[in-house]
Structure formats: structure tokens, C-alpha cells
Coordinates of C-alpha atoms and ligand atoms in Angstrom, one line a residue:
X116 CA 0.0 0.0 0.0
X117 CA 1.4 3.2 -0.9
X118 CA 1.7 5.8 1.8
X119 CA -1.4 8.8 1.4
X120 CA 0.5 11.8 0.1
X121 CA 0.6 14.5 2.7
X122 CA -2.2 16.9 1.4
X123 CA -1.8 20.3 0.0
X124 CA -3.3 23.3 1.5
X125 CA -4.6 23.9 -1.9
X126 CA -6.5 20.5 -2.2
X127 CA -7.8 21.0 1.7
X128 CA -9.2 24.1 0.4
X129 CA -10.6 22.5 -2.2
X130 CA -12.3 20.0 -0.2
X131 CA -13.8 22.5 1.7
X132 CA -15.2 24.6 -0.6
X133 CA -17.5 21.4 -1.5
X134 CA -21.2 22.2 -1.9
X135 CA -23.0 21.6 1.4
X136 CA -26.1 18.8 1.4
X137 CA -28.4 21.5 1.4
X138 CA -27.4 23.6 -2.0
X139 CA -27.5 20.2 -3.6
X140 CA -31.2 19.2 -2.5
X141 CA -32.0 22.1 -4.1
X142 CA -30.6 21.3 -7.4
X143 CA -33.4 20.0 -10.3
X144 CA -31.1 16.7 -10.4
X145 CA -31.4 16.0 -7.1
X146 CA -35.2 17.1 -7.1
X147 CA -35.8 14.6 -9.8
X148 CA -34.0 11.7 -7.9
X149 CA -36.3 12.5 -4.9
X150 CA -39.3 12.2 -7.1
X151 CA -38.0 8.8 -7.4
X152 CA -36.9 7.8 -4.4
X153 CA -37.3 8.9 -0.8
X154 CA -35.5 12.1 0.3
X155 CA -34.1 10.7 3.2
X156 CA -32.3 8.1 1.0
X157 CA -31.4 10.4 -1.7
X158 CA -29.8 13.0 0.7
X159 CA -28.1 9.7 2.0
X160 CA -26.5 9.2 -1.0
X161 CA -25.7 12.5 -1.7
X162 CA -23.9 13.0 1.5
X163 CA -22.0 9.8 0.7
X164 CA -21.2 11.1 -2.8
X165 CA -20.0 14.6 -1.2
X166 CA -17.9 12.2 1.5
X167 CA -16.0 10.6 -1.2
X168 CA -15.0 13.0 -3.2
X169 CA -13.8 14.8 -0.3
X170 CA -11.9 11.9 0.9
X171 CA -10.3 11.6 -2.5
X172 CA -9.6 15.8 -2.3
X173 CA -7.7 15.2 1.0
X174 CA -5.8 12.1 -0.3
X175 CA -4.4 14.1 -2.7
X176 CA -6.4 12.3 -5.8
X177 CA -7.6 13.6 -8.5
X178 CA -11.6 13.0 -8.5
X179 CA -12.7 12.6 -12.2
X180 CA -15.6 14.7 -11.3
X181 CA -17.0 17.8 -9.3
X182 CA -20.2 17.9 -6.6
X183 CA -22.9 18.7 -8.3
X184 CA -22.1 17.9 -11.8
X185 CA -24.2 15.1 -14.2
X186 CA -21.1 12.5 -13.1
X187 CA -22.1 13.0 -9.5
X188 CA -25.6 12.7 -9.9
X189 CA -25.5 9.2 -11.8
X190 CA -23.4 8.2 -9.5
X191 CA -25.8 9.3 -6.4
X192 CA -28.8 7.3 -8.9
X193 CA -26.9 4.5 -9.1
X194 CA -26.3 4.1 -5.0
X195 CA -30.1 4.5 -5.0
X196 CA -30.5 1.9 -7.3
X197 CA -28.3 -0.7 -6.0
X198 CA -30.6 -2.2 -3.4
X199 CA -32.9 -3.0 -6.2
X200 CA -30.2 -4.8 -7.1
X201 CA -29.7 -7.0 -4.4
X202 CA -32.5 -10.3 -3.6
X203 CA -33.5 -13.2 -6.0
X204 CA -34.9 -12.1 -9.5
X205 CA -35.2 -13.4 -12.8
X206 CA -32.4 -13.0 -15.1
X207 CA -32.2 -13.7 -19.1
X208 CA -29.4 -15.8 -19.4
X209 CA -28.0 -15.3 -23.0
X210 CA -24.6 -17.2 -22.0
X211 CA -25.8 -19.9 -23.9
X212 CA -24.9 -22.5 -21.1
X213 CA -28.0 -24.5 -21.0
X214 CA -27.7 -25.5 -16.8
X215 CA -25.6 -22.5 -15.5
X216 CA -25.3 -23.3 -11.8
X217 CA -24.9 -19.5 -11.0
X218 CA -28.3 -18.5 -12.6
X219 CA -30.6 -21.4 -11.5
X220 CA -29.8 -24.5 -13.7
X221 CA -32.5 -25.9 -15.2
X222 CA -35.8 -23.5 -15.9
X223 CA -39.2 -25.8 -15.8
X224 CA -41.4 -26.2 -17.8
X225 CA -45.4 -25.0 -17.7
X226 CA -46.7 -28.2 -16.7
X227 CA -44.0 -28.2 -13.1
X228 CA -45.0 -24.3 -12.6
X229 CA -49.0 -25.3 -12.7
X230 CA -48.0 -28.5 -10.3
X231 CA -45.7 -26.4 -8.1
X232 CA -48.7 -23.7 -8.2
X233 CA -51.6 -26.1 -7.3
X234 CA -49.9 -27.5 -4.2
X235 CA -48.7 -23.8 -2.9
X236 CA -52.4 -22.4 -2.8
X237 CA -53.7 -25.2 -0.8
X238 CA -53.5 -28.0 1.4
X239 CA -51.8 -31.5 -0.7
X240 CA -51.9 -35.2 0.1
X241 CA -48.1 -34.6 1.0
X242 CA -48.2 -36.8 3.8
X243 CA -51.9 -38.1 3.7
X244 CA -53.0 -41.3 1.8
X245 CA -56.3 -40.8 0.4
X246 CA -57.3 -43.9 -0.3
X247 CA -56.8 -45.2 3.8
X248 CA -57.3 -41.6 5.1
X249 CA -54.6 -42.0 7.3
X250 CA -51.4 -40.7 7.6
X251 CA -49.1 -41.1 4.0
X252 CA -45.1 -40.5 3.2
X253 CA -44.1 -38.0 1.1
X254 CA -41.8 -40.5 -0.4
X255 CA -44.3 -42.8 -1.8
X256 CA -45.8 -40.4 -4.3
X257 CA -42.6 -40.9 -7.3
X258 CA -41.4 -43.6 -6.8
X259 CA -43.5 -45.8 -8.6
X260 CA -42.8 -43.0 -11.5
X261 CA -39.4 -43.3 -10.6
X262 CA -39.4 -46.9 -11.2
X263 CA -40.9 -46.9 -14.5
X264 CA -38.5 -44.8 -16.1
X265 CA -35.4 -46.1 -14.8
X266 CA -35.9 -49.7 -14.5
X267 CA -35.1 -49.9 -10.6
X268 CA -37.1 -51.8 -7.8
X269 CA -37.0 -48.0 -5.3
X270 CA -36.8 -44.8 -5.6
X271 CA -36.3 -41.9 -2.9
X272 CA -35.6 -38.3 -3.5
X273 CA -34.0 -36.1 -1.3
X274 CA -33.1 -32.1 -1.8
X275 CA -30.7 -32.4 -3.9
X276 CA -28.2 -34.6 -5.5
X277 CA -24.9 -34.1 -3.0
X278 CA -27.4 -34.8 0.1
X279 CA -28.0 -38.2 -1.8
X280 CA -24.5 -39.1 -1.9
X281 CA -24.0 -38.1 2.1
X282 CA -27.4 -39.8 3.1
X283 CA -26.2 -43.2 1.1
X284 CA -22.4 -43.1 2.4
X285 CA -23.5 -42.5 6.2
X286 CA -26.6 -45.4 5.8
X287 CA -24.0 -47.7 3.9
X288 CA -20.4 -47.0 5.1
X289 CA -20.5 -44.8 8.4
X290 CA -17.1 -46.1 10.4
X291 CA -16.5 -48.1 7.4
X292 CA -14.4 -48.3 4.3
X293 CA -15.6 -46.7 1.0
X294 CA -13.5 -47.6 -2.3
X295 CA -13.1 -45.1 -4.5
X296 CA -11.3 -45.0 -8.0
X297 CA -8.4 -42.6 -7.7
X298 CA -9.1 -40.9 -11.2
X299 CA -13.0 -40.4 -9.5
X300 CA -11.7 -38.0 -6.3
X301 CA -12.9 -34.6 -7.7
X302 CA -14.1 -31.4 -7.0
X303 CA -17.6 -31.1 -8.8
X304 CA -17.7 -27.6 -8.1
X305 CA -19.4 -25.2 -5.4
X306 CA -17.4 -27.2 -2.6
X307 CA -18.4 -30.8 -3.3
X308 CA -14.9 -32.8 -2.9
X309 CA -15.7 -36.2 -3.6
X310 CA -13.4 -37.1 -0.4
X311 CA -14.7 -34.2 1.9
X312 CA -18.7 -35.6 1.4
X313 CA -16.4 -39.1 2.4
X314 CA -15.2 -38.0 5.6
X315 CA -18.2 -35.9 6.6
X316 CA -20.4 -39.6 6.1
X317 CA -18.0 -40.9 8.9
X318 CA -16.8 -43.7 6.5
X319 CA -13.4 -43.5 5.8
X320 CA -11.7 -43.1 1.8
X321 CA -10.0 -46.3 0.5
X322 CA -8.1 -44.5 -2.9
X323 CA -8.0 -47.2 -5.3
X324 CA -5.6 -47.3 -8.1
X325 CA -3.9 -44.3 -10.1
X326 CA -5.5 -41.1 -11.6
X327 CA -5.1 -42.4 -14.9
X328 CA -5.7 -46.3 -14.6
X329 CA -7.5 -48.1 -12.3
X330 CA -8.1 -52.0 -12.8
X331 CA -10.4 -54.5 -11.6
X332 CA -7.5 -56.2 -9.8
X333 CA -7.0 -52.7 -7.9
X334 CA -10.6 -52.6 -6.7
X335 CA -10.2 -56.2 -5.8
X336 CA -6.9 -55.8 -3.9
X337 CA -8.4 -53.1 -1.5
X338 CA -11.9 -55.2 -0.5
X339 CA -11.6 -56.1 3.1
X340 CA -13.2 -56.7 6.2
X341 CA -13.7 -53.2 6.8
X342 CA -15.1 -52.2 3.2
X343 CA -19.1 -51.1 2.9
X344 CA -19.3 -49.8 -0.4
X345 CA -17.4 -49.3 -3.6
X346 CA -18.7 -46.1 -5.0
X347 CA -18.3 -45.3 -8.9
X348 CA -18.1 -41.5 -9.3
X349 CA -19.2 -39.1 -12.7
X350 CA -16.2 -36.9 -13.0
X351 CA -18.3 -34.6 -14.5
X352 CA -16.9 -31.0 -15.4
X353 CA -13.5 -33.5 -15.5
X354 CA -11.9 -35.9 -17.7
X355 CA -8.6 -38.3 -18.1
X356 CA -7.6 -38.6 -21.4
X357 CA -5.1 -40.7 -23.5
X358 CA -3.4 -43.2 -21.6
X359 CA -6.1 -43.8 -19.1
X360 CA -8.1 -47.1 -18.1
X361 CA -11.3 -47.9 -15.9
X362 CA -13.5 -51.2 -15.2
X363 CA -16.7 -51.2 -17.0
X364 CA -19.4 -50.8 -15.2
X365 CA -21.0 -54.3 -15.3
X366 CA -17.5 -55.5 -14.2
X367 CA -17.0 -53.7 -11.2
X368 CA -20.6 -54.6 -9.8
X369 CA -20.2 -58.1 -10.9
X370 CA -17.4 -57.6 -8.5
X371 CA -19.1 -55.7 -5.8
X372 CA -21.5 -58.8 -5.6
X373 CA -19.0 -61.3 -5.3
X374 CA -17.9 -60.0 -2.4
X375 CA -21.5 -59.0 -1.2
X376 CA -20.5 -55.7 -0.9
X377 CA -22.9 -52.7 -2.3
X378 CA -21.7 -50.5 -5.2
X379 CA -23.4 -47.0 -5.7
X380 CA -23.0 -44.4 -8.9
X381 CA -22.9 -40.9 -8.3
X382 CA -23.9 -39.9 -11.2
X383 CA -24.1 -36.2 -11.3
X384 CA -26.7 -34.7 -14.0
X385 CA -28.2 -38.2 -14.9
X386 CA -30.5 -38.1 -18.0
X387 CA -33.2 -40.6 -19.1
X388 CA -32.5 -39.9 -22.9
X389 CA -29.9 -40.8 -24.7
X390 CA -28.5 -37.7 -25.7
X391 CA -26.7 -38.6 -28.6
X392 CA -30.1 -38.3 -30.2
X393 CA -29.9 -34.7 -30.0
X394 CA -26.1 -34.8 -31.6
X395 CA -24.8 -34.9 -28.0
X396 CA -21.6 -36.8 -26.8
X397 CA -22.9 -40.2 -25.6
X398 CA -23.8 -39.6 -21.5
X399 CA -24.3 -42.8 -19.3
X400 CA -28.3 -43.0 -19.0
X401 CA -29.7 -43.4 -15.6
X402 CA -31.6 -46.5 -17.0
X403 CA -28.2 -48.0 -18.1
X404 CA -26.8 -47.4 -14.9
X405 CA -29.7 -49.1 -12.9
X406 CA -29.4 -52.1 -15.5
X407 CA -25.5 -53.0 -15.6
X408 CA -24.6 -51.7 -12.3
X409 CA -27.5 -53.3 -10.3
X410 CA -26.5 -50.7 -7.3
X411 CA -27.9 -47.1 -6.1
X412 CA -27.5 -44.7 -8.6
X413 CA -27.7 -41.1 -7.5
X414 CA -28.7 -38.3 -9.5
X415 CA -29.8 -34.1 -9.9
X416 CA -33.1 -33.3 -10.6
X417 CA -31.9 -29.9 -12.1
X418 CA -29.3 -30.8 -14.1
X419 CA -30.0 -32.9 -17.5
X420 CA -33.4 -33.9 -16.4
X421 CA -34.7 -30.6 -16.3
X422 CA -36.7 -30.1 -13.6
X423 CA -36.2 -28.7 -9.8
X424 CA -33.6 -29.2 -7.0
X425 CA -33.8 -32.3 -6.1
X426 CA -31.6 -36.0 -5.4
X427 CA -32.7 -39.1 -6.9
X428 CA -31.8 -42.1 -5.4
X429 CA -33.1 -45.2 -7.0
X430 CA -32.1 -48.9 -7.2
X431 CA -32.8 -52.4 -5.3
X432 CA -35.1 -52.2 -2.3
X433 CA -32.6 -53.6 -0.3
X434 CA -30.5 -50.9 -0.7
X435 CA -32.5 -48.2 -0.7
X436 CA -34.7 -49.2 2.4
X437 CA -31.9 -48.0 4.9
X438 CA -31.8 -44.8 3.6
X439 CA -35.3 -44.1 3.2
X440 CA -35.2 -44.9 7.5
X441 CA -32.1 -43.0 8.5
X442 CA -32.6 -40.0 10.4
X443 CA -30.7 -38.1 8.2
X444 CA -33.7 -38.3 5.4
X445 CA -35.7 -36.3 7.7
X446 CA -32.8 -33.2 8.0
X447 CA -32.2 -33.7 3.7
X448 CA -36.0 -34.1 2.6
X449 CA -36.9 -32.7 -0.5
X450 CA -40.2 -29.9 -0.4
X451 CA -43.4 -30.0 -1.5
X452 CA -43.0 -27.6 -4.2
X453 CA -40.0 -29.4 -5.4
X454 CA -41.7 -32.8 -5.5
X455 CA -44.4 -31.6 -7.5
X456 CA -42.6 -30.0 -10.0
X457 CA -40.6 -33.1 -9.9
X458 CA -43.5 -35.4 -10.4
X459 CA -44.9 -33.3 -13.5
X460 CA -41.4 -32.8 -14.7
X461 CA -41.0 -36.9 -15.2
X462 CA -44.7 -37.2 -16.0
X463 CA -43.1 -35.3 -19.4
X464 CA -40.5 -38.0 -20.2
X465 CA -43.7 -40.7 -19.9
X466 CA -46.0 -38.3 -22.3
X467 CA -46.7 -38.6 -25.6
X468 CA -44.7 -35.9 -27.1
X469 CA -40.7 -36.8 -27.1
X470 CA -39.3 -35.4 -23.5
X471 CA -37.4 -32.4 -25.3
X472 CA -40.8 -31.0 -27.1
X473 CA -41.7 -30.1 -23.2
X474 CA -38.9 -30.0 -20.7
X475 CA -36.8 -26.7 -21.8
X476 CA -33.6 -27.7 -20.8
X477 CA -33.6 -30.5 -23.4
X478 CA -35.6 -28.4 -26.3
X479 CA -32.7 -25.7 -25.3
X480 CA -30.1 -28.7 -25.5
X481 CA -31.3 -30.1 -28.8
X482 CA -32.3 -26.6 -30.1
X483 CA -30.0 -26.7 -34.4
X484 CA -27.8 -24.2 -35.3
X485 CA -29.8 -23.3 -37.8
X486 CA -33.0 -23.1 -35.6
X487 CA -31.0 -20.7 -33.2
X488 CA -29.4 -18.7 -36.2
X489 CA -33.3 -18.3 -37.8
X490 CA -34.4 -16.7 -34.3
X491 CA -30.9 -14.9 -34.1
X492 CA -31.5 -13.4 -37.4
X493 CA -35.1 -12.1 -37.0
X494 CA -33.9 -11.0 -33.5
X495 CA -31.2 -8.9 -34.8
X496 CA -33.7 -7.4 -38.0
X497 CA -36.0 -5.9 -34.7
X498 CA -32.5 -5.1 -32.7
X499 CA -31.6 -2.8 -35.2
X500 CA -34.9 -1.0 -35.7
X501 CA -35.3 -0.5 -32.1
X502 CA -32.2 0.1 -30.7
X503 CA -30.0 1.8 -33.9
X504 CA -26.7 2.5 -31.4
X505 CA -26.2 -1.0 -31.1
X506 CA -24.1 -1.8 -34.3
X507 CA -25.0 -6.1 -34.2
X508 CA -23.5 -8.9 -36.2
X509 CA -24.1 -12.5 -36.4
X510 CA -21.2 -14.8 -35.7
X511 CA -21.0 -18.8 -35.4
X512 CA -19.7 -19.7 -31.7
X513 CA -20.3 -23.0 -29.7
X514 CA -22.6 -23.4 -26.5
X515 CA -22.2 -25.6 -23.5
X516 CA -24.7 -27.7 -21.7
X517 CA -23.4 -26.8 -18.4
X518 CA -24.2 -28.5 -14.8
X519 CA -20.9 -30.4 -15.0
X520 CA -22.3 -32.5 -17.8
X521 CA -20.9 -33.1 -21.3
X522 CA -17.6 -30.5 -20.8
X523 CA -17.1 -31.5 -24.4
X524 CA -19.8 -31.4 -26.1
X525 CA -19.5 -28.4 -29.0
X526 CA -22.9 -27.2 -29.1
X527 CA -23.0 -25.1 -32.5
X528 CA -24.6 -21.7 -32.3
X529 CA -25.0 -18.3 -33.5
X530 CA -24.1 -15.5 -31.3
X531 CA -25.3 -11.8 -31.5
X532 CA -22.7 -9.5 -31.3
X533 CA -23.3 -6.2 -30.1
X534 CA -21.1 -3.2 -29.7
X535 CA -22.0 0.7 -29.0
X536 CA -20.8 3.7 -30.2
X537 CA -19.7 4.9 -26.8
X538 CA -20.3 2.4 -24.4
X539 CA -17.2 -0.3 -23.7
X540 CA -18.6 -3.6 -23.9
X541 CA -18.2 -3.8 -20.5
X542 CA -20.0 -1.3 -19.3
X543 CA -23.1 -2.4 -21.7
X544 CA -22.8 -5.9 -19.6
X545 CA -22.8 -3.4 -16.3
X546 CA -26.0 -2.1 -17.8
X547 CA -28.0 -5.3 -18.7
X548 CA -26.9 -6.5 -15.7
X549 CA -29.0 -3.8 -13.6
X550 CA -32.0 -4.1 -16.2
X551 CA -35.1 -5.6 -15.2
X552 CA -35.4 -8.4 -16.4
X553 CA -31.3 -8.8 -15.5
X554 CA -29.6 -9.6 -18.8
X555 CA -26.5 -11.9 -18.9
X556 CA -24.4 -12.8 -21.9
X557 CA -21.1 -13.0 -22.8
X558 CA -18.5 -10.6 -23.6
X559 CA -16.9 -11.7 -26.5
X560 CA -13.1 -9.6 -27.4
X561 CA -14.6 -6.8 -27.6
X562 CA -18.3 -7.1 -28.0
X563 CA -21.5 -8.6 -26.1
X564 CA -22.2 -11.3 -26.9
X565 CA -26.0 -12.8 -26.8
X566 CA -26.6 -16.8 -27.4
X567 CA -30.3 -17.3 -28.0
X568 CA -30.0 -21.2 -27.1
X569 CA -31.0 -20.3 -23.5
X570 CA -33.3 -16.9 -24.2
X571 CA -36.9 -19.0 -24.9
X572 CA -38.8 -17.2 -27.4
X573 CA -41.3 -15.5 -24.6
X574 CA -37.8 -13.2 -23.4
X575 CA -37.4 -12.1 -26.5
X576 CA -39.7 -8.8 -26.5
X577 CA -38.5 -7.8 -22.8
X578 CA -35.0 -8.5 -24.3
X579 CA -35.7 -5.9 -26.8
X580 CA -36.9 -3.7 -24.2
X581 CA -33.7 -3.8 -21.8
X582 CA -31.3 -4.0 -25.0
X583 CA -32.8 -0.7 -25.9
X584 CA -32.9 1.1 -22.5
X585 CA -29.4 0.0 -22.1
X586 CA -28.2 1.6 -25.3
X587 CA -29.4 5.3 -24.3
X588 CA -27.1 7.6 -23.2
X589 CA -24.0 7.8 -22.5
X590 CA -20.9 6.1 -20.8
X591 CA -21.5 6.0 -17.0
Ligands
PLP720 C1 -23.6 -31.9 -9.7 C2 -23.1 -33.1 -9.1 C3 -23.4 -33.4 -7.7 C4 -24.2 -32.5 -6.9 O1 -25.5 -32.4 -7.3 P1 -26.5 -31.3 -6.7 O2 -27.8 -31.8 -7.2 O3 -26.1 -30.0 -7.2 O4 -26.4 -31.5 -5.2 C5 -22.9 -34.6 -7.2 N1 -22.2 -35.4 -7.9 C6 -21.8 -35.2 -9.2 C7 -21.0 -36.2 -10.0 C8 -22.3 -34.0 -9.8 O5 -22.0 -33.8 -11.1

């Protein structure tokens, strides 16, 4: 840190000749502001905008502005402003990156909203069966669902997909041994360490084999007395390559069994369609999982499936019984609103429309380049008309699915790019950012960047709107 230059009696004059909070209430600006906001707040903000400039004065800095000038006065708006700022809203996300963990993952579709809707306003038979009039578990009402679509015996779902993976260890492995692959100990992101969700289950981390290669014959080594489950990780946002080895699936369960010993997948996103359909990388299904692995498989329910929060456990009753009665279920239970947004979510994959005609993130997934570059154009002919200070090109990029799925995948797409006469593309971002709807996008060299992949067609007009408020006036 540099040391404050000693002031000068000339800046200390300066700072003292700055307009008092009085003289600038009286100015129009700040008499607009307060038509806006509350005076108390706006002289708050004045007062705070007269307290830095004079801090700066005395520091010997250079303030690019004066009290009282337009500068100041945006700056005052924009303290007023940031509160509105702050708390949950809805954002556009024009990143293109279909389950963007920072801006909600997966949105859901009409039919969960109605569901979710329909069980807020009232009373539900969350824990009530009908039929007996007695009391009912909120577990019971997917699981046959559950069952159906991924070919296991049980199902449970819990809040989300890492309290899956704790619940199972702690039923399973608690003051045991759990074996894991050591090419499978990752980070997934927002804290979860494959070996920290380990240690906090109370079981203990066997590390089996090498980063790159791990054989049958490691896995088969480290099985002792002490050993309660071998668990099979997605590496997810991760991957090996070249010289790299792992046991099949079918292989390792077959071996797991041998042994009597339980094996559990973790999944991550889990899908129900093959995504290769959709000109995707090939992803493990959850139904493949269920079928050559035999064990629990754990997976998000707002990651490729598309719907809310939520972790799916499903697989042999035997194995998923002792979850289902731990006492941890109770602390990790998923909520009402959640499970019925859940329910209609999967009720889409069982309708008679293919799953990615309803769920968005899957139309969004499967969504052509030349769909995306037909709605880019049109939305770039109505850009220009309403907003003329945005200069806008079209320029072929890639997408990404996001939610630690498919890190590879090249999604083709066209982007918008946008640039202003006077505004750095940075501060047009700064802009949509504080817009309402919040906009997110890209920025691209030097240029916003907008991927319509994850803008649905009904965000297009208020789009417009915010792309065209943002491009009035001037850098501030
Ligand atoms: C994303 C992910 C999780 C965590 O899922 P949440 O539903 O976000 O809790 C766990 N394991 C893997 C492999 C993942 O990719």
C-alpha cells in the first residue's frame, strides 16, 4: 500500500469549498432523484457522494468529477439503485450455457410451474393417503414414476443430489471403508470434494488405483473386512484422457457382488434420454446405470433432467430401504414444491410428445444451429430497428450444456454480437446486468455477446426492451 500523500493546502481548500447537502437538494437533479426515491435516501446518497469526493480531495487524488455535476448525480442514482439490485430475480441468461449453476440451472417447464402452483395455494396429500385416510409418506408419491423410467425396484428423492450421496455413504459406510477410484476423487464444483462428502459420512476413503488407470484387480486388492461400499463417481466438469483405463461398469458390480458388498454411482446430472439423439456426446443413462450396475444410482433433478432441485436415489429395495429410514432423510427431505414440480417434470419424459418437445432444458439442448441462427436473425432485424446505437453482427460460436455435464460437447450456435458507439462492452454488460429483467451474456473480445440457445422465445420482447434502454445515453 502506498503511503497517502501529505495533502496540500490547496487540495484541503478544495475540499472545503464542496457544496453543502443543502445547495444540492435544491438542485433539479437532485429534485428529480427524490421524485424517485425517498428524500431521506437520496440525501443519503448525496452525502455519501460529497464524503467521497472529499476523501479523495484530502488524499491528494484527482476525482474525475465535481459535486454537483451530471457524473455525481449518476453516481448518487446508481447508489439508490443498487438495493434493487440486491435479492432473488429473474435474469435472461443469454450465456448460452444450457444449466448454468450460477443462474438457477434448469428452468421448468409449464406443466411443473402449474403442479408447483396447485400445491402452494392449498393443502396436498403430501403426507396423507387418500385412499386409507390416514397418515401417508411424502416418499411414496414418485417412486412408482421413478421406477418406471429407470428400470429400478425403489426410488427416494431427497433435496438435492450431493445430500443423496452423504445420506447413502452415512446409511451404507459410516465407520466403514468406502472404495473409490483414484481418477474419481474430484471437486464437482461449489465445494463438493468427492473425499470431503467421504469424511463428513463418517466412513473412511480407500483410494484405489492411479489417476489415470485403475483395474479390476485394484478394486479387488483393497476389498476387506472393513469395506461397505465401492462407489463409482461421474467426474463430471473433468476428464482423463489418452493413456487412461477404468472397469466397465458391469464388471466392477459383478465384482461388488462377489464380495456382497454394495456399489453406488454418483452420477451427477443423470438423463433418461440418450442424448446422442440430439447430436450430443454419448452420456451414461440413468436406466443403463440401474441395469448394468445393479447398485444405487444417485442423480440431480436440475441438471439434464430438467426439472427442480432435487436427489434421486433409486435402485434395489434392499438398498435403498436404509436410507429411506435413517434419520438423516428427515434433515435432507426434499419440499413440497419441489416434488411436485418433480413429479410433472418426469410425468413429461412418460408423455406422448418426445421429453425435449416439453422439458426446456432438453428443447434448449437439442435446439439446431440453424433453428438458433433463424431466431438470431429475425432478433437482430427488430434489434436494429429499435435500438440503432447498437451496431449487431451474427457470428457462429459453440454453446455448452453446463451442470458439469458433457464439458465437451461443442454445441454449435450463432451469437449476436453487439457493440455501442460509446459504451465499452463492459459497461453495456454493467448495464443489462441492472435491467429488469437482468440480462446476462457473454462478452466476446470486444463485443457482447447474446446466445439465444437459452433466451426462450417469450424473453425475447422484454430483451428488446432492456437491450434498448441500455443503449441510451452515455458512458456511465
Ligand atoms: C452436480 C453433481 C453433484 C451435486 O448435485 P446437486 O444436485 O447439485 O447437489 C454430485 N455429484 C456429481 C457427480 C455431480 O456432477
Amino acid at each position: 500500500m502506498r503511503a497517502p500523500p501529505a495533502p496540500s493546502g490547496d487540495a484541503t481548500a478544495r475540499a472545503r469549498q464542496l457544496p453543502s447537502l443543502h445547495q444540492l437538494l435544491q438542485t433539479p437533479a437532485a429534485q428529480a432523484l427524490c421524485a424517485q426515491f425517498p428524500r431521506a435516501r437520496v440525501a443519503q446518497a448525496l452525502r455519501e457522494g460529497v464524503a467521497e469526493l472529499r476523501g479523495a480531495l484530502v488524499a491528494g487524488d484527482m476525482p474525475s468529477h465535481a459535486a454537483g455535476d451530471a457524473a455525481f448525480f449518476r453516481e448518487a442514482e446508481a447508489r439508490l439503485q443498487a438495493p434493487r439490485l440486491a435479492g432473488l430475480r429473474a435474469v435472461i441468461n443469454a450465456t448460452g450455457v444450457v444449466l448454468h449453476t450460477n443462474l438457477g440451472r434448469a428452468p421448468l417447464a409449464p406443466e411443473a410451474l402449474d403442479a408447483m402452483d396447485a400445491v402452494a395455494r392449498g393443502y396436498s396429500n403430501l403426507e396423507y393417503d387418500l385412499e386409507a385416510g390416514t397418515r401417508g409418506s411424502r416418499h411414496a408419491h414418485l417412486e412408482a414414476l421413478l421406477c418406471r423410467l429407470s428400470g429400478a425396484e425403489a426410488a427416494l428423492v431427497v433435496n438435492n443430489c450431493a445430500a443423496a450421496v452423504l445420506l447413502a455413504l452415512t446409511a451404507w459406510a459410516r465407520d466403514g471403508e468406502v472404495l473409490v477410484s483414484r481418477g474419481e476423487l474430484v471437486e464437482i464444483g461449489g465445494g463438493f470434494r468427492v473425499p470431503d462428502v467421504i469424511a463428513q459420512s463418517g466412513a473412511r476413503l480407500v483410494e484405489v488405483g492411479t489417476t489415470n488407470k485403475t483395474r479390476l484387480a485394484d478394486y479387488e486388492r483393497a476389498i476387506g473386512p472393513a469395506t461397505r461400499l465401492i462407489l463409482r463417481t461421474h467426474p463430471s466438469n473433468y476428464r482423463v484422457l489418452g493413456f487412461t483405463a477404468q472397469p466397465e461398469r458391469a464388471e466392477l458390480a459383478a465384482l461388488a457382488e462377489r464380495h456382497n458388498v454394495p456399489f453406488m454411482e454418483d452420477l451427477g446430472s443423470g438423463t433418461l434420454v440418450d442424448l446422442r439423439r440430439f447430436g450430443l456426446p454419448a452420456e451414461p443413462t440413468v436406466q443403463a446405470c440401474v441395469r448394468d450396475g445393479g447398485g444405487l444410482v444417485a442423480f440431480s433433478g436440475d441438471k439434464l433432467l430438467g426439472g427442480p432441485q432435487a436427489g434421486i436415489v433409486v435402485g434395489p429395495s434392499r438398498l435403498v430401504q436404509p436410507l429411506r429410514a435413517h434419520p438423516l432423510a428427515r434433515a435432507l427431505r426434499i419440499d413440497k414444491l419441489s416434488l411436485a414440480a418433480l413429479q410433472a417434470t418426469l410425468a413429461l419424459y412418460e408423455g406422448a410428445e418426445p421429453p425435449q418437445a416439453r422439458v426446456p432444458a432438453l428443447r434448449m439442448l437439442a435446439q439446431s444451429q440453424a433453428e438458433i441462427a433463424r431466431r438470431a436473425g429475425l432478433f437482430a432485424r427488430r434489434l436494429r430497428r429499435r435500438a440503432p446505437a447498437l451496431d449487431c453482427t451474427l457470428r457462429d460460436d459453440h454453446s455448452l450444456a453446463g451442470g458439469g455435464a458433457l464439458p465437451e460437447a461443442q454445441l454449435p450456435t450463432r451469437l449476436l454480437l453487439l457493440r455501442h458507439a460509446t459504451l465499452s462492452a463492459d459497461a453495456l454488460a454493467r448495464r443489462l446486468r441492472a435491467g429488469r429483467p437482468a440480462v446476462v451474456g457473454r462478452v466476446v473480445e470486444d463485443h457482447f455477446a447474446l446466445d439465444l440457445r437459452t433466451v426462450a422465445d417469450g424473453e425475447l420482447a422484454p430483451l428488446l426492451e432492456v437491450l434498448a434502454a441500455a443503449a441510451q445515453g452515455q458512458e456511465g
